[in-house]
PDB file of C-alpha atoms in Angstrom:
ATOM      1  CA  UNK A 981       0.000   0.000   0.000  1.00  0.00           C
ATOM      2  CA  UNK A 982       2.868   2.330   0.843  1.00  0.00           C
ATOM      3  CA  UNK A 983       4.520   1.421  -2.384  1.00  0.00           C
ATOM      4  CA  UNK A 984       1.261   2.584  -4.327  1.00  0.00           C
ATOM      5  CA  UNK A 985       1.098   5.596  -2.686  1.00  0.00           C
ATOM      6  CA  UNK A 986       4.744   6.916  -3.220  1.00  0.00           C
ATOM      7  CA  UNK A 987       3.973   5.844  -7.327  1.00  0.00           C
ATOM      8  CA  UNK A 988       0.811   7.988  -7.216  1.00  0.00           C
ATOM      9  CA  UNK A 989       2.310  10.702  -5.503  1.00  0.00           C
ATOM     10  CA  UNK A 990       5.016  10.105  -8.086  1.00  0.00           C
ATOM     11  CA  UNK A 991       2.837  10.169 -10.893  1.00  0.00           C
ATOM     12  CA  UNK A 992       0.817  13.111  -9.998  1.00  0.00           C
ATOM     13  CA  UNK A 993       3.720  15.122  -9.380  1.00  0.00           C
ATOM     14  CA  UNK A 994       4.987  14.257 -12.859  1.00  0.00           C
ATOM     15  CA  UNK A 995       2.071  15.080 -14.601  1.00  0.00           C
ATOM     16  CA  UNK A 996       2.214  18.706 -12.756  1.00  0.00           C
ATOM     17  CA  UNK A 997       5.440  19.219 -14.073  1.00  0.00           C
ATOM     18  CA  UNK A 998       4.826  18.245 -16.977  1.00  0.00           C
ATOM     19  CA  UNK A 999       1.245  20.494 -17.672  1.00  0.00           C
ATOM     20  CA  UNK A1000       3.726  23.119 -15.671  1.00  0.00           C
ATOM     21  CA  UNK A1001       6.139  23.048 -18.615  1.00  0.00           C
ATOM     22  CA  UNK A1002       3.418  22.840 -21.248  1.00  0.00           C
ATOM     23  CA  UNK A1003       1.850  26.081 -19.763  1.00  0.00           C
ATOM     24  CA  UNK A1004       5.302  27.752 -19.964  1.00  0.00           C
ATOM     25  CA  UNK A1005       6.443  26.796 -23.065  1.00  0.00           C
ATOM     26  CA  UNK A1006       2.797  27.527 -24.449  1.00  0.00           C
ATOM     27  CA  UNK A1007       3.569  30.972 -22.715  1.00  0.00           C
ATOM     28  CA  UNK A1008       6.770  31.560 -23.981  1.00  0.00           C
ATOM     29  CA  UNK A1009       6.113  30.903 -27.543  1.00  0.00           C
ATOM     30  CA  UNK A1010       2.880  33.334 -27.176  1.00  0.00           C
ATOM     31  CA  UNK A1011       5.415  36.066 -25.996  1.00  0.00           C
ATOM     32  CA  UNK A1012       7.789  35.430 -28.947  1.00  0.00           C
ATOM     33  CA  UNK A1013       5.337  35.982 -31.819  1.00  0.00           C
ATOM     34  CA  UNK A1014       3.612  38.936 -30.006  1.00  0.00           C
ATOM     35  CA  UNK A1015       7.213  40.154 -29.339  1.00  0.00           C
ATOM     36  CA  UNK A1016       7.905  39.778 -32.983  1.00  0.00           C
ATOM     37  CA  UNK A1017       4.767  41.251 -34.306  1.00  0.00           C
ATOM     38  CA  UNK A1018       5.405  44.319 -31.834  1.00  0.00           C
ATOM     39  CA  UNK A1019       8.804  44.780 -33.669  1.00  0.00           C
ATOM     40  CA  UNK A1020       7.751  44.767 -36.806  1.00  0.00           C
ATOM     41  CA  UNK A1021       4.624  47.143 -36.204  1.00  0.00           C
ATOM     42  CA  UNK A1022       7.829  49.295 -35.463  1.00  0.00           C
ATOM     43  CA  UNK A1023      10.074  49.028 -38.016  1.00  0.00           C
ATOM     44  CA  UNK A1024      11.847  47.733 -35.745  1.00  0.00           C
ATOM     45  CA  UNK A1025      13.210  44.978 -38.806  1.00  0.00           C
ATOM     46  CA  UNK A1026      16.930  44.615 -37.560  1.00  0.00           C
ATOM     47  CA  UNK A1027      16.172  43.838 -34.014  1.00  0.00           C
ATOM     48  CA  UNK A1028      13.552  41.657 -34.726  1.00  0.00           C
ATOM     49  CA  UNK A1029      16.134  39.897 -36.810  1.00  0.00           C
ATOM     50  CA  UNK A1030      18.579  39.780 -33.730  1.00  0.00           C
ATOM     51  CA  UNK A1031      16.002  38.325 -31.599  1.00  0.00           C
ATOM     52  CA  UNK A1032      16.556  34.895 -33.330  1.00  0.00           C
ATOM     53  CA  UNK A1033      13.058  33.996 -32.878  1.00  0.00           C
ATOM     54  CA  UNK A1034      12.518  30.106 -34.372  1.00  0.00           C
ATOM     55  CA  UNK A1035       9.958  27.863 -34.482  1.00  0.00           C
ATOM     56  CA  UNK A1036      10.033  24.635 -36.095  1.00  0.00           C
ATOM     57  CA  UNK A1037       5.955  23.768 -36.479  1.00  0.00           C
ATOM     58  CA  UNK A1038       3.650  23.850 -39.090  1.00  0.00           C
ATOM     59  CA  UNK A1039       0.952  26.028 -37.370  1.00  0.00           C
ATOM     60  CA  UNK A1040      -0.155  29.297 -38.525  1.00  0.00           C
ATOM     61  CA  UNK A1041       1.842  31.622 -35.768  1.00  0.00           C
ATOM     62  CA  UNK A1042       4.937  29.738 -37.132  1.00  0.00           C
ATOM     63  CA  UNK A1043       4.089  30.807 -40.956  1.00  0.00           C
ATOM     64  CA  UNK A1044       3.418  34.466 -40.043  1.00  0.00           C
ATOM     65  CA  UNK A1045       6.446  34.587 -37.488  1.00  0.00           C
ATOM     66  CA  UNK A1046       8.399  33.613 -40.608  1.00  0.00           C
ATOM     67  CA  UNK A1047       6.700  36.383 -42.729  1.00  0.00           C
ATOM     68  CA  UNK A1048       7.489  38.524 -40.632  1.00  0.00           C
ATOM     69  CA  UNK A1049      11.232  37.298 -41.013  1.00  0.00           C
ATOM     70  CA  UNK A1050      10.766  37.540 -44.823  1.00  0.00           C
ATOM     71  CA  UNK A1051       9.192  41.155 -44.483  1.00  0.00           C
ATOM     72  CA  UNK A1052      12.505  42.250 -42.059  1.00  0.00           C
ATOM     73  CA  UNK A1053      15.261  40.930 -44.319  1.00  0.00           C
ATOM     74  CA  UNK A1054      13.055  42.330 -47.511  1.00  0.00           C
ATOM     75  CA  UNK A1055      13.394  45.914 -45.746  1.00  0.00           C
ATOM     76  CA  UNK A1056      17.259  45.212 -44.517  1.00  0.00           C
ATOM     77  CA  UNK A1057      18.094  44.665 -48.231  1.00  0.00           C
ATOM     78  CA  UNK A1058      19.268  41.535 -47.603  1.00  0.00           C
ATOM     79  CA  UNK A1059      17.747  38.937 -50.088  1.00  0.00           C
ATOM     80  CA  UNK A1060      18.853  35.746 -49.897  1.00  0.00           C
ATOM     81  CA  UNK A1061      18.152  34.933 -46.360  1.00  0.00           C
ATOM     82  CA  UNK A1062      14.457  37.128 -46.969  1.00  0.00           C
ATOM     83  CA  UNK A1063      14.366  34.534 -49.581  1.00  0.00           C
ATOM     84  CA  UNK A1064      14.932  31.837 -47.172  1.00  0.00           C
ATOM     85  CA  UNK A1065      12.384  33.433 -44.518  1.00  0.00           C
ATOM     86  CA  UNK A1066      10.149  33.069 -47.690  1.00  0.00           C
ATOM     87  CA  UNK A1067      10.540  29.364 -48.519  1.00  0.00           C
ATOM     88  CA  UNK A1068      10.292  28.428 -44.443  1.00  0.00           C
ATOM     89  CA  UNK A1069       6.830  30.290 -44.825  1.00  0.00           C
ATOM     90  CA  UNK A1070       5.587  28.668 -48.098  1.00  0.00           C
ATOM     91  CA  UNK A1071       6.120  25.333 -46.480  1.00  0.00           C
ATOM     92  CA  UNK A1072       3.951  26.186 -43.837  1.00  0.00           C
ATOM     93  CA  UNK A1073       0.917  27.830 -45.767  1.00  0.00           C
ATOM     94  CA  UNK A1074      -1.984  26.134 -44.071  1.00  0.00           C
ATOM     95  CA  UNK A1075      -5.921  26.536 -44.532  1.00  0.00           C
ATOM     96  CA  UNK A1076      -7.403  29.818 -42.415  1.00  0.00           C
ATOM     97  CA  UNK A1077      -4.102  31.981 -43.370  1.00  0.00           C
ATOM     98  CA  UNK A1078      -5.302  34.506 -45.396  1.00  0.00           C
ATOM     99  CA  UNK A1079      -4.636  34.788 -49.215  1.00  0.00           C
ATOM    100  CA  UNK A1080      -3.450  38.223 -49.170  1.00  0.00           C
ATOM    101  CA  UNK A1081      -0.325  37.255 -46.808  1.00  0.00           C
ATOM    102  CA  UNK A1082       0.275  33.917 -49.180  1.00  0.00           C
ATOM    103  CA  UNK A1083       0.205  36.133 -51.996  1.00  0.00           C
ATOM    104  CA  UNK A1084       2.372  38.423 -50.674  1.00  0.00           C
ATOM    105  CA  UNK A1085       5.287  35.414 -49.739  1.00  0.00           C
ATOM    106  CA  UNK A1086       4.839  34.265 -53.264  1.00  0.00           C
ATOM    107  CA  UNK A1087       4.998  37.680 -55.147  1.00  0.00           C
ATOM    108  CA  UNK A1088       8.000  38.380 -52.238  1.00  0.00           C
ATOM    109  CA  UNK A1089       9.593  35.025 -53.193  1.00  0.00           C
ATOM    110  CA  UNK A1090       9.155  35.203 -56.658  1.00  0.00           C
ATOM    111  CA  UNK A1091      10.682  39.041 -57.328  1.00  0.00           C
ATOM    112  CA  UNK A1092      13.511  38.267 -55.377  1.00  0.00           C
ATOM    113  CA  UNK A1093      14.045  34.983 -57.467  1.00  0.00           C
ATOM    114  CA  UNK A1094      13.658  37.142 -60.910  1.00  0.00           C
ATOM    115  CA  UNK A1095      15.942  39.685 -59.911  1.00  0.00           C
ATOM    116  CA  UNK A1096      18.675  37.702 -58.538  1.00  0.00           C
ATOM    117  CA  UNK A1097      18.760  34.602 -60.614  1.00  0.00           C
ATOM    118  CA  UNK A1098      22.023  35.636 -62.643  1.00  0.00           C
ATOM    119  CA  UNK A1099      23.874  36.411 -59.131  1.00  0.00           C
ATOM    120  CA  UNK A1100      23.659  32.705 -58.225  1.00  0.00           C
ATOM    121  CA  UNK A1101      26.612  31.098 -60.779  1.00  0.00           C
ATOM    122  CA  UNK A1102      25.526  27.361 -60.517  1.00  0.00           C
ATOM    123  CA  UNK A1103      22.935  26.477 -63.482  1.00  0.00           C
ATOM    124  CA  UNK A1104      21.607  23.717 -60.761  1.00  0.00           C
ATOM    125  CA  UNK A1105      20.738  25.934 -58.533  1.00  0.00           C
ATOM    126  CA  UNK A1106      19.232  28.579 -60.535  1.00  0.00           C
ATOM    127  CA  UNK A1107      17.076  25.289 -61.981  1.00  0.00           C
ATOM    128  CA  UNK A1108      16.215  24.188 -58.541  1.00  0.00           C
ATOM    129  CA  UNK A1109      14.783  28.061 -57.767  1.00  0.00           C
ATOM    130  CA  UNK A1110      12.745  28.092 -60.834  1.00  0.00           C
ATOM    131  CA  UNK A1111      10.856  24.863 -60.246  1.00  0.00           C
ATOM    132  CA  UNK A1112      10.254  25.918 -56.484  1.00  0.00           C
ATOM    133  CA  UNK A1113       9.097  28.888 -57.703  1.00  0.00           C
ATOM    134  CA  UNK A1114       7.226  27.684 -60.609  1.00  0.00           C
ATOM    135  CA  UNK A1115       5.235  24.829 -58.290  1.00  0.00           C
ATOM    136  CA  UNK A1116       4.665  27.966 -56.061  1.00  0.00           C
ATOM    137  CA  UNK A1117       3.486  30.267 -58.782  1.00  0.00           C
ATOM    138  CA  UNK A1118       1.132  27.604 -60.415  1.00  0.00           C
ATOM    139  CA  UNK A1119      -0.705  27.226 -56.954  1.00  0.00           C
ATOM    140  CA  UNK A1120      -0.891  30.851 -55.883  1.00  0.00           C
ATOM    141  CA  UNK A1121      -2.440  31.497 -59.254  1.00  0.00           C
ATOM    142  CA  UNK A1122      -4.980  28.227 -58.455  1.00  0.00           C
ATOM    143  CA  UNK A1123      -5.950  29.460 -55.380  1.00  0.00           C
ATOM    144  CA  UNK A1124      -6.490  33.092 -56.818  1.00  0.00           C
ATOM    145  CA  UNK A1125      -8.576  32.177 -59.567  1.00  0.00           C
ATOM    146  CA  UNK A1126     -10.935  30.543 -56.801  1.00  0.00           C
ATOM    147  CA  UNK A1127     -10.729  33.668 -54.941  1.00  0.00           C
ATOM    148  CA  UNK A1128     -11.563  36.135 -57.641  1.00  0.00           C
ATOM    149  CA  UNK A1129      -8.749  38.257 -56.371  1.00  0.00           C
ATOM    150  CA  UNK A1130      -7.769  39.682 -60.211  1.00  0.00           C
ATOM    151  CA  UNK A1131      -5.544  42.620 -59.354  1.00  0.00           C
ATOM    152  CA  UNK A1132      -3.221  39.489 -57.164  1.00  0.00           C
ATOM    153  CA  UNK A1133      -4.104  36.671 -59.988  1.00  0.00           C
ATOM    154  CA  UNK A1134      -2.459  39.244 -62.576  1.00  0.00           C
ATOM    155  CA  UNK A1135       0.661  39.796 -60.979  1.00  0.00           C
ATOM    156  CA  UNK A1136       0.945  35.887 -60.302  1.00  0.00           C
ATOM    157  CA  UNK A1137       0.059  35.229 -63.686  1.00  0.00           C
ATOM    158  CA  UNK A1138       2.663  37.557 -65.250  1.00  0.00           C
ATOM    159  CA  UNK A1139       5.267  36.145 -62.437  1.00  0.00           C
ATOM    160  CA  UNK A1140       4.551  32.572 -63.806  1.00  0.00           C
ATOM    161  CA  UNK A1141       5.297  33.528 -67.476  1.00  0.00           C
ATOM    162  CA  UNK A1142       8.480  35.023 -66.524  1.00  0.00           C
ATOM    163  CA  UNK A1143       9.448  31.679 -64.140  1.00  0.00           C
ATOM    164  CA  UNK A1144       8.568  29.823 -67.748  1.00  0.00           C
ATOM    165  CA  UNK A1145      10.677  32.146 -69.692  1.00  0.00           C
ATOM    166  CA  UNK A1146      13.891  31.457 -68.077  1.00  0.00           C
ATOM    167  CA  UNK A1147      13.671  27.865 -67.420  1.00  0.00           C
ATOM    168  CA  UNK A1148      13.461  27.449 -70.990  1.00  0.00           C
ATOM    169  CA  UNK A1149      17.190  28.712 -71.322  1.00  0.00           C
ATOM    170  CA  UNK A1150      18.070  25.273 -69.408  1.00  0.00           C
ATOM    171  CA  UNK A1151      16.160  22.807 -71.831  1.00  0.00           C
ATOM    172  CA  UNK A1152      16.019  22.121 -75.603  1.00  0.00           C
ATOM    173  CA  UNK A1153      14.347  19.468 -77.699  1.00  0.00           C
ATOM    174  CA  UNK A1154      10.862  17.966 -76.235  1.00  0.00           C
ATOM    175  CA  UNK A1155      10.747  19.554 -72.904  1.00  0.00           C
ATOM    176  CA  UNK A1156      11.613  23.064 -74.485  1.00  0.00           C
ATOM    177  CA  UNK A1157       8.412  22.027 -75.915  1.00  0.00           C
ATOM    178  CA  UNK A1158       6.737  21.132 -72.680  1.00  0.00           C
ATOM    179  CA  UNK A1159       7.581  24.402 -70.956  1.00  0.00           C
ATOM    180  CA  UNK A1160       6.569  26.502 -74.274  1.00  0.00           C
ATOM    181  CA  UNK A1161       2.978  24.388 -73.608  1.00  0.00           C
ATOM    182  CA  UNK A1162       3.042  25.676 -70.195  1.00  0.00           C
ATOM    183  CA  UNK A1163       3.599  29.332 -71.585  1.00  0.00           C
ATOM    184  CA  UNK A1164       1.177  29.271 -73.955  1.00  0.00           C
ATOM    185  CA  UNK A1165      -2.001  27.539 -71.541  1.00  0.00           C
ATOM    186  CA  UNK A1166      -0.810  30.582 -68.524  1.00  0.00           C
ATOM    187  CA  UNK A1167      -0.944  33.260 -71.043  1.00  0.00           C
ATOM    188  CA  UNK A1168      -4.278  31.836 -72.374  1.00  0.00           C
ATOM    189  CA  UNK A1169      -6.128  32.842 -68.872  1.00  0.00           C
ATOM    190  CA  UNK A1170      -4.821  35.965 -68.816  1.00  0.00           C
ATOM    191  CA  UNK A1171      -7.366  38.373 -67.103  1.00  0.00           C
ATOM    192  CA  UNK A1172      -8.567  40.678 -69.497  1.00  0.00           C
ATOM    193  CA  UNK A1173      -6.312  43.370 -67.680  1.00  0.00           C
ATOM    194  CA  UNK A1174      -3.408  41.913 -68.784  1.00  0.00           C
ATOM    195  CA  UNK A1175      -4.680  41.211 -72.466  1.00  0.00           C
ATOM    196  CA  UNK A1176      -6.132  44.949 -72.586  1.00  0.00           C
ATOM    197  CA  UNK A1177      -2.594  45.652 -72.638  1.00  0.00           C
ATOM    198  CA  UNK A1178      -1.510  42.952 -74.876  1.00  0.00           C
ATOM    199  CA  UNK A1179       0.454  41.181 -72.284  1.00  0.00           C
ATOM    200  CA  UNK A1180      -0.228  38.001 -73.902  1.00  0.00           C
ATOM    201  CA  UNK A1181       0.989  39.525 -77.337  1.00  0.00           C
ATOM    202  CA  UNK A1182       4.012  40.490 -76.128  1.00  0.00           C
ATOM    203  CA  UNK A1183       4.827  36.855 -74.314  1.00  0.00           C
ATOM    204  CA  UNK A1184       3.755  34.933 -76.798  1.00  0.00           C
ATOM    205  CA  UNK A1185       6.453  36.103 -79.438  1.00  0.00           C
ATOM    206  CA  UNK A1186       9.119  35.858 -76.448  1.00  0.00           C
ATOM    207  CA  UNK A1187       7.960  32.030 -75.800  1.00  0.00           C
ATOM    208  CA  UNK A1188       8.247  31.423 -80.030  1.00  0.00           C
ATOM    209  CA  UNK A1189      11.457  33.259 -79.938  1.00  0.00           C
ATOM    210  CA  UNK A1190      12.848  30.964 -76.897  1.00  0.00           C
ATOM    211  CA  UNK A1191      12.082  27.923 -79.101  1.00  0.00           C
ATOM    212  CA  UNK A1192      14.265  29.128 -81.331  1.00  0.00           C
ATOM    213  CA  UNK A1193      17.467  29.527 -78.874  1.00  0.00           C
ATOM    214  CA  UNK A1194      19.202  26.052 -79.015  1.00  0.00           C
ATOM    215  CA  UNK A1195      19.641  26.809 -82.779  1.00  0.00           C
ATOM    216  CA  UNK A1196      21.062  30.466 -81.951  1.00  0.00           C
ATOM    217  CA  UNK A1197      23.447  28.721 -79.684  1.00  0.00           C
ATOM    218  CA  UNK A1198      24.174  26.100 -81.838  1.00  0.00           C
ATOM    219  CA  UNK A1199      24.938  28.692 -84.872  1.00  0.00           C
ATOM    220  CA  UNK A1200      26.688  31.093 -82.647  1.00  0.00           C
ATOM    221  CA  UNK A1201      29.464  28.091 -81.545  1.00  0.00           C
ATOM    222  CA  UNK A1202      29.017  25.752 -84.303  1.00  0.00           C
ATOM    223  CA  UNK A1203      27.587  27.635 -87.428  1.00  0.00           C
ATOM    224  CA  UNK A1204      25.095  24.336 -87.473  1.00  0.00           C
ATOM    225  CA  UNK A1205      21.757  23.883 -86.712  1.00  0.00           C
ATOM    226  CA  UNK A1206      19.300  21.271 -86.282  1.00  0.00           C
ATOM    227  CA  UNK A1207      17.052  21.643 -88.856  1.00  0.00           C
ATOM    228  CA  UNK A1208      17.315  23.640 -92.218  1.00  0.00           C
ATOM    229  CA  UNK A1209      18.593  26.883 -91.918  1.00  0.00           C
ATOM    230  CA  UNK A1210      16.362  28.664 -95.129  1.00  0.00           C
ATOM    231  CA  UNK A1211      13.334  27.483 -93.031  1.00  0.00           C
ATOM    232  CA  UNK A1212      14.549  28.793 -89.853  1.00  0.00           C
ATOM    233  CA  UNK A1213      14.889  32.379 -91.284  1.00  0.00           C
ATOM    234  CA  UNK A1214      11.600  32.357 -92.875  1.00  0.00           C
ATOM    235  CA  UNK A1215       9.806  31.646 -89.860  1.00  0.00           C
ATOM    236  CA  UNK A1216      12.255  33.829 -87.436  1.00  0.00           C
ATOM    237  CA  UNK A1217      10.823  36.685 -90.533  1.00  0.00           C
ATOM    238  CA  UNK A1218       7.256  35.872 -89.547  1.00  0.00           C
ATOM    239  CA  UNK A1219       8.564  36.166 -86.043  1.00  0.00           C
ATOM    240  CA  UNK A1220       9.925  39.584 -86.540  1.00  0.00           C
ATOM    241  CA  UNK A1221       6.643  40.936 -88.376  1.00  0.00           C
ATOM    242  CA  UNK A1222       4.238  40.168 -85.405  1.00  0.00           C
ATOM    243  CA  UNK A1223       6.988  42.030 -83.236  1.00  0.00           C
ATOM    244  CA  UNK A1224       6.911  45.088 -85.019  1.00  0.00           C
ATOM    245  CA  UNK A1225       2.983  44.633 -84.542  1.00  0.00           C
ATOM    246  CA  UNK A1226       3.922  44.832 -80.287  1.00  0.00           C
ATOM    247  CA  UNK A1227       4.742  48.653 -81.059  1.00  0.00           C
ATOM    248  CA  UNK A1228       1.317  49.424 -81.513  1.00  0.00           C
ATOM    249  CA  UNK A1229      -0.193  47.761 -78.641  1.00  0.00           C
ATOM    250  CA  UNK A1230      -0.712  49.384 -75.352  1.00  0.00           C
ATOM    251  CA  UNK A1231       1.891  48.338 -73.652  1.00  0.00           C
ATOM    252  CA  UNK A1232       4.871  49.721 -75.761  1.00  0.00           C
ATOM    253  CA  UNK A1233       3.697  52.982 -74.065  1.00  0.00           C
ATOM    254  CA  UNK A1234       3.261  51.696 -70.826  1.00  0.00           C
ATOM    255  CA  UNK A1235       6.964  51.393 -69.625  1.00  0.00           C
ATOM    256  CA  UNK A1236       7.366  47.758 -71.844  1.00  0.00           C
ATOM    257  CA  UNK A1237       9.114  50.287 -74.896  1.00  0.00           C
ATOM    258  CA  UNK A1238      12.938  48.947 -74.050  1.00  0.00           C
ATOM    259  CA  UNK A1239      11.727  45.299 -73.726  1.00  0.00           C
ATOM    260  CA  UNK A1240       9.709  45.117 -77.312  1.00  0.00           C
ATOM    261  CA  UNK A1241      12.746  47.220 -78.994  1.00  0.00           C
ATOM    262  CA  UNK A1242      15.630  44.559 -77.205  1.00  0.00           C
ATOM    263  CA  UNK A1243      12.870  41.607 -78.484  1.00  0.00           C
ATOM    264  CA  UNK A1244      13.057  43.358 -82.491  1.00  0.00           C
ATOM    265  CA  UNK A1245      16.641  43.839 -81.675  1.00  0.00           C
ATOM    266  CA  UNK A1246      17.557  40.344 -81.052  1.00  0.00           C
ATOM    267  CA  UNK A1247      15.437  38.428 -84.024  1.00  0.00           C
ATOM    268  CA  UNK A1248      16.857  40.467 -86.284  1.00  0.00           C
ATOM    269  CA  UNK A1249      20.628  40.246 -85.338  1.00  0.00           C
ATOM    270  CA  UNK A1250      20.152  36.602 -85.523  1.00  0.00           C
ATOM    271  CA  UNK A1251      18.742  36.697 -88.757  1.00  0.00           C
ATOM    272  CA  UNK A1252      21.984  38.656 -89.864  1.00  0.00           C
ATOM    273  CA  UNK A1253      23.856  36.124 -87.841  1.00  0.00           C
ATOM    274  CA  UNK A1254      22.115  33.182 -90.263  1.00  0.00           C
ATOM    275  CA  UNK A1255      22.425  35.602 -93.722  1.00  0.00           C
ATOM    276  CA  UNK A1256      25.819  36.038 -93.253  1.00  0.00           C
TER     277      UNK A1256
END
């Protein structure tokens, strides 16, 4: 009887500690992410950096804490590890956050990925970023087409094309292809913002163009191509015709001038490149 007292007494005393510790580390992590979301109300971005606060769960005050991460190394300047913040927060997207703060880590993640892809020197790596980016992209713009959020679902959509775009400097033959498929279905759900513009024009000829780049490299180290090169001129001519058509849509005048003229600028110095 004595024995089974001391193991009750044991056993209740272990259970107290152990709700005890629950409580406080319940209480604790409470204080970190209001601690964190007090920083970061003030602009407080470096110190809420040096604070080291980490969590390791998938819950929802573990994705925002890492927003919030993402948002304070965005403002520092500092992209790779905002980038990083960014990836730890995608992974923990859950149901009930809301789809302006997932939209805002992929449209985060995704402009830091654009702008910075030529920094990183290893063509795996820069592969490995587009496909996270591009799985990202395709489920953002998923979720935003469910949502009816268009002003979002534009950007996304536009994001996407671009993710397309340079992944298709990595591949040639059938999954060039694939990825000009992918192009062409993104581009044909535009929103009617983005076509009002001629948004889809514009990508369109950049995605034909693209098909055309193992050739360009080929001719540029080789002076071979795959197929025949009379053919390959004619249609790169065709090409260049429904370019000059980009300088009359709206978008030549809305800040897209340099990007059409470099597009014109490029077919035709190939074609030169195939003359001579």
């Amino acid at each position: 009887m004595f024995t089974l007292h001391v193991n009750l007494r044991s056993f209740l005393s272990g259970l107290l500690y152990f709700f005890l510790t629950v409580v406080i580390f319940i209480s604790c992590a409470a204080s970190k992410y209001k601690n964190a979301e007090a920083l970061y109300s003030e602009g407080a971005y470096e110190q809420l950096i040096q604070s080291q606060f980490e969590c390791q769960d998938t819950s929802e005050a573990c994705f925002r804490l890492k927003y919030l991460q993402m948002e304070s190394y965005n403002q520092l300047g500092d992209w790779q590890n905002s980038l990083l913040a960014a990836r730890q927060a995608s992974d923990r997207i859950v149901s009930g956050i809301s789809l302006d703060q997932v939209n805002r880590v992929n449209l985060v993640q995704a402009n830091i990925v654009l702008e910075n892809i030529n920094k990183i020197k290893k063509d795996e790596q820069k592969l490995t970023l587009l496909r996270e980016l591009e799985s990202d992209l395709y489920q953002a713009v998923a979720l935003n087409k469910k949502s009816k959020k268009t002003a979002d679902l534009s950007q996304l959509q536009l994001l996407l094309t671009r993710t397309y775009l340079l992944k298709m400097d990595f591949f040639e033959g059938k999954n060039l292809e694939i990825i000009h498929d992918h192009i062409q279905k993104v581009i044909s759900e535009y929103t009617s913002e983005l076509t009002s513009l001629g948004y889809d024009q514009y990508y369109r000829i950049e995605a034909d163009f693209k098909i055309y780049q193992p050739d360009m490299r080929n001719w540029t180290s080789s002076g071979t191509i795959s197929g025949d090169r009379e053919e390959l001129l004619v249609n790169l001519k065709e090409l260049y015709i429904e370019a000059l058509a980009l300088r009359k849509i709206p978008l030549y005048e809305k800040g897209f001038t340099d990007q059409i003229e470099g597009l014109l600028k490029n077919i035709d110095e190939f074609m030169k490149k195939l003359i001579i």
